[in-house]
């Protein structure tokens, strides 16, 4: 079974600075998806960024980018120019590629990100 | 498109009572998922539906849990004879199955069993 590990329970960053959240995963599959989700106090999970394992290029979405190291099974999230609205719980998640597995996500335990003004 | 809607937002119940939660997915989404999230943890998969068919259930879903999705529209999750260990947030998510990797989540139902 796949597992996802987030080793940082909590991180802090100064507004406008850059922060990196860590994630490692364990799988024997060669093709899969990785995601970062944000969960603000409103509780609704919001997709931040996703990465297909077969793509070597790291995904980027505006201020958010990932460092995907397939061999090391590492998938970190970098947030540049941090804003107060970035404060939330961040979850790393894994999904197997084949659709017959139902598209279910395996989540890590999460990292609380605090942004200081 | 009003997003995934869950009702109620909060539920407090006494141990041994039955509770039912409702999820209304985005209208054109044929896949619907239930997850459970306990304090300080990431969500854990419970079950999923493709249209009205329940295609997979986690081992976390004991006999006291049942989920339905009549007519492939809204879904209900019922917990019978609730236990204190059932206290958690229950999240619903849906997707079209085409852009299949993008799940849309509701805001969850927070269950407290006293």
Short mmCIF file of C-alpha atoms in Angstrom, two decimals:
data_model
loop_
_atom_site.label_atom_id
_atom_site.label_comp_id
_atom_site.label_asym_id
_atom_site.label_seq_id
_atom_site.Cartn_x
_atom_site.Cartn_y
_atom_site.Cartn_z
CA UNK A 1 0.00 0.00 0.00
CA UNK A 2 1.11 3.52 -0.71
CA UNK A 3 2.02 5.85 2.14
CA UNK A 4 2.63 9.58 2.29
CA UNK A 5 4.77 11.22 4.96
CA UNK A 6 4.92 14.89 5.89
CA UNK A 7 7.65 15.30 8.47
CA UNK A 8 6.94 18.94 9.35
CA UNK A 9 3.90 19.28 11.62
CA UNK A 10 4.18 23.06 11.53
CA UNK A 11 6.07 25.73 9.59
CA UNK A 12 6.24 29.50 9.84
CA UNK A 13 7.16 32.06 7.22
CA UNK A 14 7.39 35.82 7.14
CA UNK A 15 5.07 37.55 4.73
CA UNK A 16 6.68 37.99 1.28
CA UNK A 17 9.31 35.33 1.96
CA UNK A 18 9.63 31.80 0.59
CA UNK A 19 8.85 28.57 2.38
CA UNK A 20 9.24 24.92 1.39
CA UNK A 21 7.02 22.13 2.68
CA UNK A 22 8.36 18.57 2.52
CA UNK A 23 6.67 15.37 1.46
CA UNK A 24 7.94 11.87 0.84
CA UNK A 25 5.97 8.88 -0.33
CA UNK A 26 6.37 5.18 -0.76
CA UNK A 27 5.09 3.24 -3.75
CA UNK A 28 6.07 0.42 -6.04
CA UNK A 29 4.14 1.92 -8.94
CA UNK A 30 5.85 3.75 -11.76
CA UNK A 31 2.95 5.91 -12.87
CA UNK A 32 0.91 8.03 -10.48
CA UNK A 33 -0.18 11.53 -9.56
CA UNK A 34 0.96 13.70 -6.68
CA UNK A 35 -0.94 16.65 -5.27
CA UNK A 36 -0.75 19.42 -2.75
CA UNK A 37 -4.04 20.45 -1.20
CA UNK A 38 -4.68 23.44 1.04
CA UNK A 39 -7.25 23.32 3.85
CA UNK A 40 -8.02 26.74 5.34
CA UNK A 41 -10.11 27.22 8.48
CA UNK A 42 -13.21 27.03 6.28
CA UNK A 43 -12.29 23.31 6.02
CA UNK A 44 -12.77 23.02 2.26
CA UNK A 45 -9.86 21.26 0.61
CA UNK A 46 -8.53 23.25 -2.31
CA UNK A 47 -6.20 21.83 -4.95
CA UNK A 48 -2.98 23.85 -5.06
CA UNK A 49 -0.90 21.96 -7.59
CA UNK A 50 -0.53 18.52 -9.16
CA UNK A 51 2.25 16.57 -10.78
CA UNK A 52 2.12 13.57 -13.10
CA UNK A 53 4.92 11.15 -12.30
CA UNK A 54 5.80 10.57 -15.95
CA UNK A 55 6.55 14.26 -16.44
CA UNK A 56 10.08 15.28 -15.58
CA UNK A 57 9.28 18.96 -15.55
CA UNK A 58 8.25 20.31 -12.18
CA UNK A 59 4.74 21.74 -12.02
CA UNK A 60 4.26 25.47 -11.37
CA UNK A 61 1.12 27.45 -10.55
CA UNK A 62 1.81 31.15 -10.04
CA UNK A 63 3.60 31.45 -6.67
CA UNK A 64 3.48 27.70 -6.06
CA UNK A 65 5.99 25.24 -7.47
CA UNK A 66 7.09 21.73 -6.69
CA UNK A 67 10.40 19.92 -6.59
CA UNK A 68 9.60 16.40 -7.74
CA UNK A 69 12.38 13.88 -7.24
CA UNK A 70 11.01 10.57 -8.49
CA UNK A 71 13.98 8.40 -7.59
CA UNK A 72 14.05 9.81 -4.07
CA UNK A 73 10.22 9.69 -3.86
CA UNK A 74 10.17 13.26 -2.71
CA UNK A 75 7.64 15.95 -3.58
CA UNK A 76 8.16 19.30 -1.89
CA UNK A 77 6.06 22.44 -2.29
CA UNK A 78 7.64 25.87 -2.54
CA UNK A 79 5.54 28.93 -1.85
CA UNK A 80 7.13 32.17 -3.01
CA UNK A 81 6.17 35.68 -1.88
CA UNK A 82 4.07 34.24 0.94
CA UNK A 83 0.79 35.99 1.68
CA UNK A 84 -1.40 36.03 4.78
CA UNK A 85 -4.02 34.10 2.82
CA UNK A 86 -1.58 31.21 2.41
CA UNK A 87 -1.94 30.34 6.10
CA UNK A 88 -3.63 26.95 6.22
CA UNK A 89 -3.05 23.23 6.63
CA UNK A 90 -1.29 21.77 3.60
CA UNK A 91 -1.67 18.13 2.63
CA UNK A 92 0.43 16.12 0.25
CA UNK A 93 -1.51 13.37 -1.52
CA UNK A 94 -0.85 10.42 -3.81
CA UNK A 95 -3.09 8.78 -6.38
CA UNK A 96 -2.48 5.71 -8.48
CA UNK A 97 -2.68 6.26 -12.23
CA UNK A 98 -4.99 3.48 -13.36
CA UNK A 99 -8.61 4.62 -13.24
CA UNK A 100 -9.78 1.21 -12.10
CA UNK A 101 -8.33 2.00 -8.70
CA UNK A 102 -11.06 4.57 -8.37
CA UNK A 103 -9.14 7.78 -8.17
CA UNK A 104 -8.90 7.68 -4.37
CA UNK A 105 -6.27 9.83 -2.71
CA UNK A 106 -3.83 8.80 0.00
CA UNK A 107 -3.04 11.81 2.18
CA UNK A 108 -0.18 12.71 4.48
CA UNK A 109 -0.82 14.00 7.99
CA UNK A 110 -0.48 17.61 6.95
CA UNK A 111 1.69 20.65 7.72
CA UNK A 112 0.26 23.73 9.37
CA UNK A 113 1.65 26.86 7.69
CA UNK A 114 1.62 30.10 9.67
CA UNK A 115 2.33 33.37 7.91
CA UNK A 116 3.65 36.25 10.01
CA UNK A 117 3.00 39.86 9.07
CA UNK B 1 -22.02 25.36 -10.36
CA UNK B 2 -22.33 25.90 -6.63
CA UNK B 3 -19.68 23.40 -5.61
CA UNK B 4 -19.99 20.31 -3.42
CA UNK B 5 -22.51 20.86 -0.65
CA UNK B 6 -22.63 18.95 2.63
CA UNK B 7 -25.30 19.00 5.29
CA UNK B 8 -25.26 19.42 8.22
CA UNK B 9 -22.08 21.36 8.86
CA UNK B 10 -21.99 20.23 12.47
CA UNK B 11 -23.66 17.33 14.25
CA UNK B 12 -23.56 16.56 17.96
CA UNK B 13 -25.04 13.28 19.05
CA UNK B 14 -25.04 10.92 21.97
CA UNK B 15 -23.31 7.59 21.85
CA UNK B 16 -25.58 4.91 20.47
CA UNK B 17 -27.65 7.23 18.29
CA UNK B 18 -27.85 6.99 14.51
CA UNK B 19 -26.77 9.89 12.32
CA UNK B 20 -27.08 10.60 8.60
CA UNK B 21 -25.10 13.04 6.51
CA UNK B 22 -25.90 14.28 3.05
CA UNK B 23 -23.65 15.27 0.18
CA UNK B 24 -24.75 17.02 -3.01
CA UNK B 25 -21.97 16.81 -5.60
CA UNK B 26 -21.43 19.13 -8.53
CA UNK B 27 -24.26 18.27 -10.90
CA UNK B 28 -22.35 16.73 -13.81
CA UNK B 29 -19.94 14.75 -11.61
CA UNK B 30 -20.46 11.00 -11.82
CA UNK B 31 -17.89 10.00 -9.18
CA UNK B 32 -18.48 10.71 -5.51
CA UNK B 33 -16.18 9.99 -2.58
CA UNK B 34 -16.43 9.97 1.19
CA UNK B 35 -13.40 10.59 3.38
CA UNK B 36 -13.00 10.80 7.14
CA UNK B 37 -10.61 13.23 8.79
CA UNK B 38 -9.69 13.07 12.46
CA UNK B 39 -8.02 15.92 14.31
CA UNK B 40 -4.45 16.50 13.21
CA UNK B 41 -4.58 13.90 10.46
CA UNK B 42 -5.11 13.82 6.74
CA UNK B 43 -8.34 12.54 5.25
CA UNK B 44 -8.76 8.78 4.93
CA UNK B 45 -10.73 7.18 2.14
CA UNK B 46 -14.02 5.53 3.10
CA UNK B 47 -15.91 4.72 -0.06
CA UNK B 48 -16.69 5.85 -3.58
CA UNK B 49 -19.51 5.73 -6.10
CA UNK B 50 -19.59 5.86 -9.84
CA UNK B 51 -23.10 7.02 -10.59
CA UNK B 52 -25.30 4.93 -8.28
CA UNK B 53 -22.89 2.01 -7.96
CA UNK B 54 -20.74 1.76 -4.84
CA UNK B 55 -17.49 0.45 -6.32
CA UNK B 56 -15.12 0.38 -3.36
CA UNK B 57 -15.31 0.41 0.42
CA UNK B 58 -12.42 0.86 2.82
CA UNK B 59 -11.85 -1.49 5.73
CA UNK B 60 -12.46 1.62 7.84
CA UNK B 61 -16.11 1.35 6.90
CA UNK B 62 -17.44 -1.00 9.55
CA UNK B 63 -20.85 -2.68 9.45
CA UNK B 64 -22.28 0.30 11.29
CA UNK B 65 -21.57 2.54 8.30
CA UNK B 66 -23.65 2.55 5.15
CA UNK B 67 -23.56 4.85 2.16
CA UNK B 68 -25.98 5.24 -0.68
CA UNK B 69 -26.25 7.27 -3.83
CA UNK B 70 -29.72 6.76 -5.24
CA UNK B 71 -30.10 7.70 -8.89
CA UNK B 72 -26.47 8.76 -9.01
CA UNK B 73 -27.18 12.21 -7.62
CA UNK B 74 -26.80 13.10 -3.92
CA UNK B 75 -25.29 10.66 -1.45
CA UNK B 76 -25.98 9.84 2.18
CA UNK B 77 -23.65 8.39 4.77
CA UNK B 78 -25.32 6.81 7.78
CA UNK B 79 -23.63 5.74 10.98
CA UNK B 80 -25.62 3.47 13.25
CA UNK B 81 -25.02 3.10 16.99
CA UNK B 82 -22.43 5.84 17.03
CA UNK B 83 -19.32 5.48 19.16
CA UNK B 84 -16.99 8.16 20.48
CA UNK B 85 -14.36 6.96 18.02
CA UNK B 86 -16.64 8.02 15.19
CA UNK B 87 -16.05 11.68 16.11
CA UNK B 88 -14.39 13.19 13.05
CA UNK B 89 -15.00 15.36 10.06
CA UNK B 90 -16.64 13.57 7.16
CA UNK B 91 -15.68 14.99 3.79
CA UNK B 92 -17.39 14.44 0.48
CA UNK B 93 -15.71 14.99 -2.88
CA UNK B 94 -16.76 14.61 -6.49
CA UNK B 95 -15.23 14.52 -9.93
CA UNK B 96 -16.30 14.06 -13.52
CA UNK B 97 -14.13 11.06 -14.21
CA UNK B 98 -12.71 12.81 -17.27
CA UNK B 99 -10.42 15.35 -15.68
CA UNK B 100 -10.30 12.57 -13.21
CA UNK B 101 -7.45 13.66 -11.08
CA UNK B 102 -9.13 16.87 -9.95
CA UNK B 103 -11.38 16.27 -6.96
CA UNK B 104 -13.70 18.96 -5.66
CA UNK B 105 -14.32 18.80 -1.93
CA UNK B 106 -17.16 19.98 0.24
CA UNK B 107 -16.64 21.73 3.56
CA UNK B 108 -17.39 18.59 5.53
CA UNK B 109 -19.68 17.55 8.35
CA UNK B 110 -18.08 17.72 11.80
CA UNK B 111 -19.45 14.91 13.97
CA UNK B 112 -19.07 14.95 17.75
CA UNK B 113 -20.21 11.88 19.67
CA UNK B 114 -20.69 12.53 23.38
#
